[in-house]
mmCIF file of C-alpha atoms and ligand atoms in Angstrom:
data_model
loop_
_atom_site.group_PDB
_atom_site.id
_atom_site.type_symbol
_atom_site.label_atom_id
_atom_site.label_comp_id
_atom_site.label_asym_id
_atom_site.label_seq_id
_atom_site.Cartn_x
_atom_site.Cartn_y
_atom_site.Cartn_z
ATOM 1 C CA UNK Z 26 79.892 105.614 26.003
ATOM 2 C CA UNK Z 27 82.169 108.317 28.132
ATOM 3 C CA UNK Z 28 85.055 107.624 29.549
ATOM 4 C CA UNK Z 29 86.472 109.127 32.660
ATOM 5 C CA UNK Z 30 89.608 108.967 34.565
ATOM 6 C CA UNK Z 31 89.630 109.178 38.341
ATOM 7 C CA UNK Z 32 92.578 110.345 40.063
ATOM 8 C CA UNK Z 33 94.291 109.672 43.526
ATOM 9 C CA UNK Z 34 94.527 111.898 46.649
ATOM 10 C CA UNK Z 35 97.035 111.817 49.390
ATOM 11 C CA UNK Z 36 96.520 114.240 52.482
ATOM 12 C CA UNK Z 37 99.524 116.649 52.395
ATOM 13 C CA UNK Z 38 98.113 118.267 55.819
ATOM 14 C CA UNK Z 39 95.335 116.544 57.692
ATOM 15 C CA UNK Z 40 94.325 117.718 61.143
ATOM 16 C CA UNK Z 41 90.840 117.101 63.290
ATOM 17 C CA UNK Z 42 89.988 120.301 64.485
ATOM 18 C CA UNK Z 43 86.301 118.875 66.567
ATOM 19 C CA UNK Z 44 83.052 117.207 65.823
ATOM 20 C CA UNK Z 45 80.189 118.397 63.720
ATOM 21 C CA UNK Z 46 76.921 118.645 65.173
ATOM 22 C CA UNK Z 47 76.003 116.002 62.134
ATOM 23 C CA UNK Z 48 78.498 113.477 63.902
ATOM 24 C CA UNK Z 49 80.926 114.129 61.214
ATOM 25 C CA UNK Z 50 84.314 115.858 61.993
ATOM 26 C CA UNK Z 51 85.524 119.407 61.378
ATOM 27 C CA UNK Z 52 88.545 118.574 59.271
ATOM 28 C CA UNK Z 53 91.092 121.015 57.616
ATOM 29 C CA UNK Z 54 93.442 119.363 55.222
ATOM 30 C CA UNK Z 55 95.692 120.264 51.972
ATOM 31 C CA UNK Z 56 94.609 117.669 49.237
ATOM 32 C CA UNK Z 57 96.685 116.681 46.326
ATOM 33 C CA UNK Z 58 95.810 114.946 43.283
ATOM 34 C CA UNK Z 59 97.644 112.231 41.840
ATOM 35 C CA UNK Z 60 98.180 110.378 38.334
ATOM 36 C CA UNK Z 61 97.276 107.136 40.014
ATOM 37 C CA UNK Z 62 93.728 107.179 38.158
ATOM 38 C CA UNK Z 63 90.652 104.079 37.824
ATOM 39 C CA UNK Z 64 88.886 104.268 34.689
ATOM 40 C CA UNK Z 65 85.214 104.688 34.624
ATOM 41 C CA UNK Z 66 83.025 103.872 31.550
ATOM 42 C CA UNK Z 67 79.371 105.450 31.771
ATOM 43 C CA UNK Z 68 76.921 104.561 29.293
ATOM 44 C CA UNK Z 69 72.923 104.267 28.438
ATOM 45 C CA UNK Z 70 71.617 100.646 29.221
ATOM 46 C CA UNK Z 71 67.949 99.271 29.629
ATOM 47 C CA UNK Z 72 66.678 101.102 32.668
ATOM 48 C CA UNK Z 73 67.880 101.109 36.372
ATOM 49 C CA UNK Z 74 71.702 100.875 37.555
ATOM 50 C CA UNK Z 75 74.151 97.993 36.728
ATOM 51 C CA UNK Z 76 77.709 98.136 37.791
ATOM 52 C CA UNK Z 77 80.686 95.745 37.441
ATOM 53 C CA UNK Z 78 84.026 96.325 38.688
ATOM 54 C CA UNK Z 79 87.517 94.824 37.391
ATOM 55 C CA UNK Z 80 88.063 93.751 41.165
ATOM 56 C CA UNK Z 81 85.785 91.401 42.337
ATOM 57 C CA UNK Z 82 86.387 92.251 46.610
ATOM 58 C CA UNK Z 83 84.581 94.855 45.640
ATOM 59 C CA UNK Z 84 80.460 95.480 45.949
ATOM 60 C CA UNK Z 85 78.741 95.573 42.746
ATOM 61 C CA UNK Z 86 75.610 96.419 43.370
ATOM 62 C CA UNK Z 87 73.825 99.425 45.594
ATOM 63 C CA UNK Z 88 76.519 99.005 48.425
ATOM 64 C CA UNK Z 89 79.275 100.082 45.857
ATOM 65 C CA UNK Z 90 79.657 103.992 46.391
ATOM 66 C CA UNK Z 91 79.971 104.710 42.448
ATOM 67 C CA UNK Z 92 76.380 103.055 42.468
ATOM 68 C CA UNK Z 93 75.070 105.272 45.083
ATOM 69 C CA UNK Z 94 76.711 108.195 43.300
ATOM 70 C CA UNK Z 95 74.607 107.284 40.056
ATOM 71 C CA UNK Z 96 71.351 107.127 42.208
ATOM 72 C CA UNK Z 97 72.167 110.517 43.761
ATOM 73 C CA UNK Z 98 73.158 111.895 40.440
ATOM 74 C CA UNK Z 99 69.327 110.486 38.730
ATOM 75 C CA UNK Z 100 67.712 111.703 42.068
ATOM 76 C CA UNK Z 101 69.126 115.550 42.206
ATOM 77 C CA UNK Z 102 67.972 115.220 38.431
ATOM 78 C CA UNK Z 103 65.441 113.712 37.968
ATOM 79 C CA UNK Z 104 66.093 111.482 35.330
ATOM 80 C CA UNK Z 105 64.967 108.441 35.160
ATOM 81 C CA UNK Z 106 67.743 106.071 35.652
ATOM 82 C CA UNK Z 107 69.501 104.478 33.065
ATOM 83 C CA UNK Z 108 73.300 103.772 33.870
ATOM 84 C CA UNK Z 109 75.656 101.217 32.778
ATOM 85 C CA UNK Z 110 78.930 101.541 34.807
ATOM 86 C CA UNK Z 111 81.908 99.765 34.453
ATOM 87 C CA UNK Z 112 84.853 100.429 36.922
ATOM 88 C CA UNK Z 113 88.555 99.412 35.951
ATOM 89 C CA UNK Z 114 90.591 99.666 39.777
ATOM 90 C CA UNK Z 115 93.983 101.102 39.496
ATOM 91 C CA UNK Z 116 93.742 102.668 42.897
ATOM 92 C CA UNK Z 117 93.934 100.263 46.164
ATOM 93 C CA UNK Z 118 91.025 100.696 48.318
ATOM 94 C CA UNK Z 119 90.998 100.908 51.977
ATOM 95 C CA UNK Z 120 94.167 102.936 51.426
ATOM 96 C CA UNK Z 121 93.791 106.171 52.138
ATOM 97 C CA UNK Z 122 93.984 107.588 48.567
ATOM 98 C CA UNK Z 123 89.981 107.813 48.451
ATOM 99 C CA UNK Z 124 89.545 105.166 45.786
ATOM 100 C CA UNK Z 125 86.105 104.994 46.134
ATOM 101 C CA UNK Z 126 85.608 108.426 46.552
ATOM 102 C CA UNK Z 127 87.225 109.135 43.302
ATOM 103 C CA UNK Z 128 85.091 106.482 41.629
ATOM 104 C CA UNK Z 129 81.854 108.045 42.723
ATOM 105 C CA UNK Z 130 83.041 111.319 41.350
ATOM 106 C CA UNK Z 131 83.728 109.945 38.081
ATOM 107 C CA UNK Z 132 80.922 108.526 37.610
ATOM 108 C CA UNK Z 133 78.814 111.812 38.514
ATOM 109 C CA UNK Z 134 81.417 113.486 36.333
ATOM 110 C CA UNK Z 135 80.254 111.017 33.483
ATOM 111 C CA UNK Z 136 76.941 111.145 33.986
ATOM 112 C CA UNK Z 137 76.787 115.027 33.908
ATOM 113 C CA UNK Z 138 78.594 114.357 29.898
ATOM 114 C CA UNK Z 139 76.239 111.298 28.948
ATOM 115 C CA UNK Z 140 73.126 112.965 29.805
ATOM 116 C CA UNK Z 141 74.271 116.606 28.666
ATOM 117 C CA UNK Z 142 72.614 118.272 32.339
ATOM 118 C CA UNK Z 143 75.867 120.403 32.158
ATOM 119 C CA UNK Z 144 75.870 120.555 35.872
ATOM 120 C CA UNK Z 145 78.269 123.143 37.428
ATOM 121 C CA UNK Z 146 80.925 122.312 39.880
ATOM 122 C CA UNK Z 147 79.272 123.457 43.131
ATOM 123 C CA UNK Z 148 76.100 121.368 41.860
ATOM 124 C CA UNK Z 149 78.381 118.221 41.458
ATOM 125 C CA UNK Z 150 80.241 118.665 44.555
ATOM 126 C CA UNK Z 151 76.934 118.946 46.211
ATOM 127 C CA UNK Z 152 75.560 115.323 45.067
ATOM 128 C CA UNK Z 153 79.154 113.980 45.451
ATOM 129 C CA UNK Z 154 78.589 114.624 49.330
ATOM 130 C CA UNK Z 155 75.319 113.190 49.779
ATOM 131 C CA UNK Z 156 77.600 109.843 49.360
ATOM 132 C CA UNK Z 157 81.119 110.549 50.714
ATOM 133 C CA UNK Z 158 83.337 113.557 52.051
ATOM 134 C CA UNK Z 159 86.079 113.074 49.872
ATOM 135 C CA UNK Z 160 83.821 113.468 46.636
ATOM 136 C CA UNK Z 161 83.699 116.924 46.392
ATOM 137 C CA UNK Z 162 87.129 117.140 46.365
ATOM 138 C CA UNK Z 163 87.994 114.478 44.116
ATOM 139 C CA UNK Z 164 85.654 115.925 41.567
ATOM 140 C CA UNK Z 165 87.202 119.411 41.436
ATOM 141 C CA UNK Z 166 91.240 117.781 42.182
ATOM 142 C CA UNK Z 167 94.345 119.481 41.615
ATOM 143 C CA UNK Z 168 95.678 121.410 45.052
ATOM 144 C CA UNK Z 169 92.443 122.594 47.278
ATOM 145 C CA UNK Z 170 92.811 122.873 51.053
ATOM 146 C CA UNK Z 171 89.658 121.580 52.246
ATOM 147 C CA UNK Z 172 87.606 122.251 55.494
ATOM 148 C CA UNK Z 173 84.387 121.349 57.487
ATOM 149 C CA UNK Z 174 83.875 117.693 56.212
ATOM 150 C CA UNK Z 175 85.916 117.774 53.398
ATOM 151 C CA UNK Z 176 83.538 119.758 51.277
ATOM 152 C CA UNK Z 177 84.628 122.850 52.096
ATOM 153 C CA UNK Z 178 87.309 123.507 49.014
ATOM 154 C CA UNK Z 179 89.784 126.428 48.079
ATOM 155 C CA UNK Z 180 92.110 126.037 45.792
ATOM 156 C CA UNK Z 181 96.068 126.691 46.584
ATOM 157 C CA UNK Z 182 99.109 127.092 43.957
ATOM 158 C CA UNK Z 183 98.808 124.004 42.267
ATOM 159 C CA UNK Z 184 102.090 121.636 43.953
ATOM 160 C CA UNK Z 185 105.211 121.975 41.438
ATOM 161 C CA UNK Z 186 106.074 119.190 39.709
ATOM 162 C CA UNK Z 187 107.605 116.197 41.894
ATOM 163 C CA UNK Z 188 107.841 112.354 42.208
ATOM 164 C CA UNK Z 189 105.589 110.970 45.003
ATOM 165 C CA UNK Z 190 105.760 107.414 45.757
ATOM 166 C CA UNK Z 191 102.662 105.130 47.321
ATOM 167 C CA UNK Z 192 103.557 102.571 48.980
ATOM 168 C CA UNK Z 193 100.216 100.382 51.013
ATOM 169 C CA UNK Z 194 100.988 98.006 53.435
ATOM 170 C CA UNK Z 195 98.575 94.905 53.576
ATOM 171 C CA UNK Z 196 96.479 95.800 56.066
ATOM 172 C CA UNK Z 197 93.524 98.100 54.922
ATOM 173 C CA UNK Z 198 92.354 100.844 57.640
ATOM 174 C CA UNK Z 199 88.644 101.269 58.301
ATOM 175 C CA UNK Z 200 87.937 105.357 58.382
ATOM 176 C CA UNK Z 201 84.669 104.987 60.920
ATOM 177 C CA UNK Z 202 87.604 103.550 62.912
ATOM 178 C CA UNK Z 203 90.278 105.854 62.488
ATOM 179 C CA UNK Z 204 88.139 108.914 63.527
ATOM 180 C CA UNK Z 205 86.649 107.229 66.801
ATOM 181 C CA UNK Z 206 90.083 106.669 67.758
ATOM 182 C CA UNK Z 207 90.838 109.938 67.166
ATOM 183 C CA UNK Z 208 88.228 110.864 69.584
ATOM 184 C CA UNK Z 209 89.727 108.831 72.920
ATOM 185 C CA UNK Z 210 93.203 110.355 72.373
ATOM 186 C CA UNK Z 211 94.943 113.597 72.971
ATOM 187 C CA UNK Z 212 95.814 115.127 69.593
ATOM 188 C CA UNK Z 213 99.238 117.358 69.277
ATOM 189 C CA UNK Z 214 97.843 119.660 66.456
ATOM 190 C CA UNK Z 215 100.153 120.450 63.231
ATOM 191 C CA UNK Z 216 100.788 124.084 62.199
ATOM 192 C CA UNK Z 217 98.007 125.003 59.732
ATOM 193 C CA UNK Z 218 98.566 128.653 59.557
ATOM 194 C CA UNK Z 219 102.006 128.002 58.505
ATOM 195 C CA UNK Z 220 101.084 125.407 56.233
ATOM 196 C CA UNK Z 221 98.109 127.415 54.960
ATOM 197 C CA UNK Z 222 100.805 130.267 53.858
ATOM 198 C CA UNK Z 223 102.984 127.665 52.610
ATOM 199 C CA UNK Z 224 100.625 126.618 50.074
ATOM 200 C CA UNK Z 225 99.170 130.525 49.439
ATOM 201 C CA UNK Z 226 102.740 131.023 48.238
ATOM 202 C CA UNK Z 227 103.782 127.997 46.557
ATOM 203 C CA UNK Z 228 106.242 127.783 48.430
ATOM 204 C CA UNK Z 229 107.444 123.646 48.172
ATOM 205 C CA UNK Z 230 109.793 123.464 51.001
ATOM 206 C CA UNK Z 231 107.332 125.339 53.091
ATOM 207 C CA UNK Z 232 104.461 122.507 52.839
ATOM 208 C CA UNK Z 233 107.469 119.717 53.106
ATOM 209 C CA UNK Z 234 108.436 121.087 56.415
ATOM 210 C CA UNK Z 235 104.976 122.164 58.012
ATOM 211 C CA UNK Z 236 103.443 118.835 56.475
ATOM 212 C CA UNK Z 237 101.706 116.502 58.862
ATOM 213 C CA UNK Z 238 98.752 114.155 59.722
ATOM 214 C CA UNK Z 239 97.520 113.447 62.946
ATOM 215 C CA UNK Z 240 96.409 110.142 62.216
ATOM 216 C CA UNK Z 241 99.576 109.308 62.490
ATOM 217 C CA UNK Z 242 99.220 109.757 66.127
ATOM 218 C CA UNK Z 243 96.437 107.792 66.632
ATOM 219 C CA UNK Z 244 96.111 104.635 63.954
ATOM 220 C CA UNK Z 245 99.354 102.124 64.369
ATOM 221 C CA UNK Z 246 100.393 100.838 61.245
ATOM 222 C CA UNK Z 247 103.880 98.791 61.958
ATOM 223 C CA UNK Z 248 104.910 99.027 58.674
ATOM 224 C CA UNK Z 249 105.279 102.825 58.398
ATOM 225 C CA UNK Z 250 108.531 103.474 60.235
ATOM 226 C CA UNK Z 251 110.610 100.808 58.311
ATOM 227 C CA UNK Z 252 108.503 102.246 54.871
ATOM 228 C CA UNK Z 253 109.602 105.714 55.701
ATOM 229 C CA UNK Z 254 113.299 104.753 56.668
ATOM 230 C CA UNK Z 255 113.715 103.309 52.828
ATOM 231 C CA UNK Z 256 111.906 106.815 51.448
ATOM 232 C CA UNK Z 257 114.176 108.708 53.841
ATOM 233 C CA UNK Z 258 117.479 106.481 52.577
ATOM 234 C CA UNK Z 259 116.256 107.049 48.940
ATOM 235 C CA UNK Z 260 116.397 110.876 49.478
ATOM 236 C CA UNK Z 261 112.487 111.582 49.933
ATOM 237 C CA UNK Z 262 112.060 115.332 51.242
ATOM 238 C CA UNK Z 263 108.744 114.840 52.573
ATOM 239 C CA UNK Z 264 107.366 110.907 54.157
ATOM 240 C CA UNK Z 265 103.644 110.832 55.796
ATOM 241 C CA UNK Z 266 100.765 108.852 55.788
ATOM 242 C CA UNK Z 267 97.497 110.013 53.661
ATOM 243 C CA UNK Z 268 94.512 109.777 55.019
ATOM 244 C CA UNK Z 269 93.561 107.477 57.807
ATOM 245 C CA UNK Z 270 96.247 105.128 56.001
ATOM 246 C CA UNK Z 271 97.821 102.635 56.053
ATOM 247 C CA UNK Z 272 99.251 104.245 52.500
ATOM 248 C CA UNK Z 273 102.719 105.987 53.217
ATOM 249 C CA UNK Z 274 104.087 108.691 50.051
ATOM 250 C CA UNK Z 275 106.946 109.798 49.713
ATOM 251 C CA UNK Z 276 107.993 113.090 47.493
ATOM 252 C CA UNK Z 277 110.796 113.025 45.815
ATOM 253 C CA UNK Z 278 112.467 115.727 43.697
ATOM 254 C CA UNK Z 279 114.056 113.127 40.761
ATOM 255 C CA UNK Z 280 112.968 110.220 39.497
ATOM 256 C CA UNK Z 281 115.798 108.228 39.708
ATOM 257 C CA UNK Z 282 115.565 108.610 43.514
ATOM 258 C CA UNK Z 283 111.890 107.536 43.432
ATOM 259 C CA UNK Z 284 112.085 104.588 40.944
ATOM 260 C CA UNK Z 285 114.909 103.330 42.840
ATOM 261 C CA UNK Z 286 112.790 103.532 46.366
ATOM 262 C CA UNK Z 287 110.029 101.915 44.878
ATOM 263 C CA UNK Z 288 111.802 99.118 43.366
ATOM 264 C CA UNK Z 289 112.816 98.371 47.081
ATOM 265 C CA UNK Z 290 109.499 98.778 48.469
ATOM 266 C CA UNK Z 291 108.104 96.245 45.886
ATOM 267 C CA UNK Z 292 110.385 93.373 47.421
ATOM 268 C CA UNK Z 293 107.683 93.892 50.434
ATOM 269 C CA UNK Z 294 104.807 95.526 49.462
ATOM 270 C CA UNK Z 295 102.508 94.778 46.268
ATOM 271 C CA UNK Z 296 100.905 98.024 46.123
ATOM 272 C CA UNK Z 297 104.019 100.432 45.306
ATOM 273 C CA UNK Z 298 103.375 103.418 42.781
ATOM 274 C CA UNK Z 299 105.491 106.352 41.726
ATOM 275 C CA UNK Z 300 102.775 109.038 40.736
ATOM 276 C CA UNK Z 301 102.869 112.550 39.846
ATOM 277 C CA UNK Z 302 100.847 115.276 41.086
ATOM 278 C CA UNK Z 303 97.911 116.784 38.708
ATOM 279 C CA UNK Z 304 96.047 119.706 38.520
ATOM 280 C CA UNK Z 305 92.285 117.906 37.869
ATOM 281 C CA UNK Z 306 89.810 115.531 39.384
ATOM 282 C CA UNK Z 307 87.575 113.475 37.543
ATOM 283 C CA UNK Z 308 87.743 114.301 33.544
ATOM 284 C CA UNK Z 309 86.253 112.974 30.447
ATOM 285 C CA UNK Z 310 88.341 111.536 28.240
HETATM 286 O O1 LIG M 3 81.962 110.578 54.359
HETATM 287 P P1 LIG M 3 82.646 109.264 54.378
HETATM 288 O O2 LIG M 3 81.714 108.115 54.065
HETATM 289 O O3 LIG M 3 83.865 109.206 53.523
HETATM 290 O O4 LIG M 3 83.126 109.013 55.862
HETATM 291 C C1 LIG M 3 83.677 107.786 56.289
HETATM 292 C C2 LIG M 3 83.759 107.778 57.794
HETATM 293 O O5 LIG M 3 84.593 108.824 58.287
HETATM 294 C C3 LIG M 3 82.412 107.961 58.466
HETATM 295 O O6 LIG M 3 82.375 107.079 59.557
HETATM 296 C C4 LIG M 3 82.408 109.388 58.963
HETATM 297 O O7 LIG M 3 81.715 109.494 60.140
HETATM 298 C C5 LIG M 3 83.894 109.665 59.176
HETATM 299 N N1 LIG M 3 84.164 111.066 58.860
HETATM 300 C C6 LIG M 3 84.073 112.027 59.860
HETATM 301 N N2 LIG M 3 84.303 113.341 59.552
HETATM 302 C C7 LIG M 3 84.622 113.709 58.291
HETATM 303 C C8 LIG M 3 84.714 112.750 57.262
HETATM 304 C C9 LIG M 3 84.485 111.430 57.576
HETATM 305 O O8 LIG M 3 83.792 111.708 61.005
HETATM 306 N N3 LIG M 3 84.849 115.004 58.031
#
């Protein structure tokens, strides 16, 4: 049996730059890991796919994307298939943090170790987007600025260390959605160039102050301004929403600060998290 973790992302950058002639949307972003990881177990069973999953709102069958990622994985292989996946959620889903995303790239990540194919990255990366944009991504991890539909990764100087809190509200935001609202509104576009350099050089308070995500503009969460006031009280240097949302982060430079904002967050919000950035995607443990 392997076992693989399967980290977190938040967005530090996100901005829509147009529309693919595939329908999907030209995107460049700065993508962080985090050490808010599900645990995947992969192993050999009697023919065909099974999956459970520790929460039950889930899918477990073909409509789950870790189970499409083990079809794609058997299919670009040709291997008969022969997985047993079990999938222990950590990460909320509809969130923003590309839970499901990170799930499928475990399990390709897995899959790749159980059945010794020793796949390389790019070939990985390549399955991982026949089921989701985010895959690629979360199977390489770490710091990556990523373009065209996601797909599209370099990697930056990995993000010094820092406490970043998650905080969801309730309310779980549908992507499909997010992006055709994004296409009826006008878009004020964040500075990538500056951003781009910030990350080039490492350079931390460079990415905190050209951060942004234009989501933002177009997907109301209510929650988010009184979320960000308590990060901003609590002496966060950078607040934003990841993804399409609704999850807000919030970086802090000491823990203190960050345990102390979460604790107040958790008096609303059940899904609160102070996470750490890391320098991986999906690994074998
Ligand atoms: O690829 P994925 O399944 O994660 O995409 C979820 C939704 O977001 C889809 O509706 C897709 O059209 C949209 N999307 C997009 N452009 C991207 C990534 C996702 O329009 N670059």
């Amino acid at each position: 049996m392997i076992k693989v973790i399967a980290p977190a992302k938040i967005n530090l950058f996100l901005d829509i730059l147009g529309q693919l002639e595939n329908g999907f949307h030209s995107l460049f972003m700065v993508m962080q890991s985090v050490d808010l990881c599900d645990e995947i177990t992969v192993d050999k069973g009697n023919g065909g796919i099974a999956l459970t999953c520790s929460d039950a709102r889930l899918p477990q069958d073909g409509r789950n994307i870790a189970y499409k990622a083990a079809a794609a994985f058997f299919e670009a292989t040709k291997i008969e298939p022969n997985a047993v996946i079990t999938i222990e959620k950590k990460i909320p889903f509809e969130a923003g943090l590309a839970g499901g995303s990170a799930d499928a790239a475990a399990v390709i990540v897995g899959l790749d170790c159980l059945y010794g194919t020793n796949l390389s990255v790019k070939a990985m990366c390549d399955i991982g987007l026949t089921v989701g944009s985010d895959v690629p991504f979360c199977i390489k991890g770490g710091t990556c600025i990523a373009q065209n539909r996601g797909e599209v990764l370099s990697e930056v100087k990995p993000l010094r260390d820092c406490f970043i809190v998650l905080a969801k509200p309730e309310k779980g935001v549908s992507t499909a959605a997010a992006f055709a609202a994004a296409d009826n509104s006008y878009i004020y576009h964040p500075d990538s160039i500056r951003m781009l350099d910030a990350c080039s050089n490492g350079d931390f308070d460079g990415i905190c102050k050209y951060a942004g995500n234009v989501f933002e503009q177009v997907i109301e969460v209510v929650e988010r301004v009184g979320i960000k006031e308590v990060m901003r009280n609590h002496g966060s240097v950078l607040y934003q929403m990841s993804g399409s949302g609704p999850t807000v982060f919030g970086i802090f430079n000491n823990i203190q600060d960050a345990e102390t904002c979460a604790d107040e967050l958790k008096k609303e919000y059940k899904d609160v998290f102070v996470t750490r950035p890391v320098g991986h995607g999906a690994k074998v443990i």
